[in-house]
CSV table of C-alpha atoms in Angstrom, one decimal:
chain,number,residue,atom,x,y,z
A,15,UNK,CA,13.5,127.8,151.1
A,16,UNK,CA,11.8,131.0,150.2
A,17,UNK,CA,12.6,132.9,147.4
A,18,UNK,CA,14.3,136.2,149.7
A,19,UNK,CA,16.6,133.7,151.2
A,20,UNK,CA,17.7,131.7,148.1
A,21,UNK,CA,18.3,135.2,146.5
A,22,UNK,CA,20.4,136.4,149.4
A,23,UNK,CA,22.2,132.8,149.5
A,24,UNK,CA,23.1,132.9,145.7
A,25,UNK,CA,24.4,137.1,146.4
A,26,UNK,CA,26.7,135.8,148.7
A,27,UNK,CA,28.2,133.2,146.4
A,28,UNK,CA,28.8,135.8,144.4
A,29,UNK,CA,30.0,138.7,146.0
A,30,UNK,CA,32.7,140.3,144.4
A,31,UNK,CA,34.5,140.5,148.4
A,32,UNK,CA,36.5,136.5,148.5
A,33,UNK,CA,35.5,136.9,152.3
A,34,UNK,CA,31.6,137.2,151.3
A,35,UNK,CA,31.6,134.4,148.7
A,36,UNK,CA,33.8,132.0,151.3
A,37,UNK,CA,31.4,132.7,154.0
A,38,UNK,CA,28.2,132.2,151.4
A,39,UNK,CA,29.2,128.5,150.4
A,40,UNK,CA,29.9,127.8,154.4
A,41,UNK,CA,26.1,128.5,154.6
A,42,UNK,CA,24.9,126.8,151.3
A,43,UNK,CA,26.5,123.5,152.4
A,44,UNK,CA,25.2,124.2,155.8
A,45,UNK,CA,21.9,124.5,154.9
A,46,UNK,CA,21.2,121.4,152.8
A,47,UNK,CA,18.0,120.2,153.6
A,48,UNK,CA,16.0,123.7,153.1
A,49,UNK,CA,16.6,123.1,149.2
A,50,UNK,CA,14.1,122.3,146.3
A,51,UNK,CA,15.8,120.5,143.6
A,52,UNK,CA,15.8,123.2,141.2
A,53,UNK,CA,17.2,125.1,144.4
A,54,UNK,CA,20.3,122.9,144.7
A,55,UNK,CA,20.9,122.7,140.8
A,56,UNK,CA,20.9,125.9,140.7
A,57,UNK,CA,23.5,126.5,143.7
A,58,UNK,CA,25.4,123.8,142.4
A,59,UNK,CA,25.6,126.1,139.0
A,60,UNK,CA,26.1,129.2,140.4
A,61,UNK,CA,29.6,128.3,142.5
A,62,UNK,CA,31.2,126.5,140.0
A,63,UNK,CA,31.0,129.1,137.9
A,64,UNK,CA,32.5,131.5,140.8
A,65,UNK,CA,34.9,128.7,141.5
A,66,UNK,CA,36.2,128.7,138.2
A,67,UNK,CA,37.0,132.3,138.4
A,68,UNK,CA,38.4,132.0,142.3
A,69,UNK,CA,42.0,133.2,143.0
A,70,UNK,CA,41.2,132.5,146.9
A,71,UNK,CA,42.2,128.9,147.8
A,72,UNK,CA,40.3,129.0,151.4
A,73,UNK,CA,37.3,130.6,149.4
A,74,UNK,CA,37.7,128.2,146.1
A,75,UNK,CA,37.9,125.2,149.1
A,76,UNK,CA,34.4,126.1,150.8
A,77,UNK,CA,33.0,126.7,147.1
A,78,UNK,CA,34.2,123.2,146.1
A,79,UNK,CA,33.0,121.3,149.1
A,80,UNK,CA,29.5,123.2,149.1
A,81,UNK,CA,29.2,121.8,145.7
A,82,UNK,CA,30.3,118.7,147.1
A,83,UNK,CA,27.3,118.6,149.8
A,84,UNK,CA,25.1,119.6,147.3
A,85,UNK,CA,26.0,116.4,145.1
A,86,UNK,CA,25.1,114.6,148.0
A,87,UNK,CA,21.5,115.5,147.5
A,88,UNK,CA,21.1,114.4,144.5
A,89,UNK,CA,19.8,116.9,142.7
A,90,UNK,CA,23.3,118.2,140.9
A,91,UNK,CA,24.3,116.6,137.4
A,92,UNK,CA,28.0,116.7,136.1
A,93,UNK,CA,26.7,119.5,133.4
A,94,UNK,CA,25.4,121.8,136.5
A,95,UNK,CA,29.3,121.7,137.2
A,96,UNK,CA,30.9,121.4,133.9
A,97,UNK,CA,32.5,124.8,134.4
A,98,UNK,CA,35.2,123.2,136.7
A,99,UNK,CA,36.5,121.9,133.9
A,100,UNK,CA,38.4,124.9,133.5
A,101,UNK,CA,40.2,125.0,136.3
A,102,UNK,CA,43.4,123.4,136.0
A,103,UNK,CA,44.3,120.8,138.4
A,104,UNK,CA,48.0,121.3,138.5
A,105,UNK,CA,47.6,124.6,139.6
A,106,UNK,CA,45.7,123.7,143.2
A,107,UNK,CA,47.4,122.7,146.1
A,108,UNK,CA,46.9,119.3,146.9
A,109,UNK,CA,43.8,118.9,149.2
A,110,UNK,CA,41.7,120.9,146.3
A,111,UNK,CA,42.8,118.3,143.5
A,112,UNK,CA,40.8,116.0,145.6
A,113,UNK,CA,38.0,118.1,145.9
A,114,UNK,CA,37.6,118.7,141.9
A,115,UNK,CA,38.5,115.2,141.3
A,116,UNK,CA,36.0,113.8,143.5
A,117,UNK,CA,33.6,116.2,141.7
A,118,UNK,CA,34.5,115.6,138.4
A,119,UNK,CA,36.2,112.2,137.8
A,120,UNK,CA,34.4,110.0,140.3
């Protein structure tokens, strides 16, 4: 991926509009194969850091399963999402416990 279009991706994903950054992790997970590693790290990094801070649950559920497919490449470590530790699971509706767990416990 060139470097314009991994700027604009990583904008979206952190837009300060919940619409925006929901819409920006539809396309990160869409767009899977266009990543270097450092590319998909670095992704990986930059939404769970948003979804830590997300009050959206539609937006926090396309930021977790983004970060999802990006695990799936390989290229994301547990500490490129260690800030999803702070959310607290018994705050999330069921279907995004799964998501984090999956993410963090498995």
């Amino acid at each position: 991926m060139e470097s314009r279009e991994f700027i604009d991706m990583a904008r979206k994903a952190m837009d300060p509009q919940p619409h925006t950054r929901e819409r920006g992790a539809d396309e990160i997970a869409d767009r899977l194969s266009a990543y270097s590693p450092a590319q998909a790290s670095a992704l990986a990094t930059l939404l769970s850091a948003a979804a830590a801070s997300e009050r959206e649950n539609s937006t926090l559920e396309s930021q977790l399963h983004a970060i999802l497919e990006l695990a799936s490449t390989g290229h994301v470590e547990l500490n490129h999402i260690s800030q999803l530790h702070d959310i607290r699971l018994e705050d999330l509706p069921p279907q995004l416990r799964e998501y984090l767990q999956d993410l963090l416990y498995t």
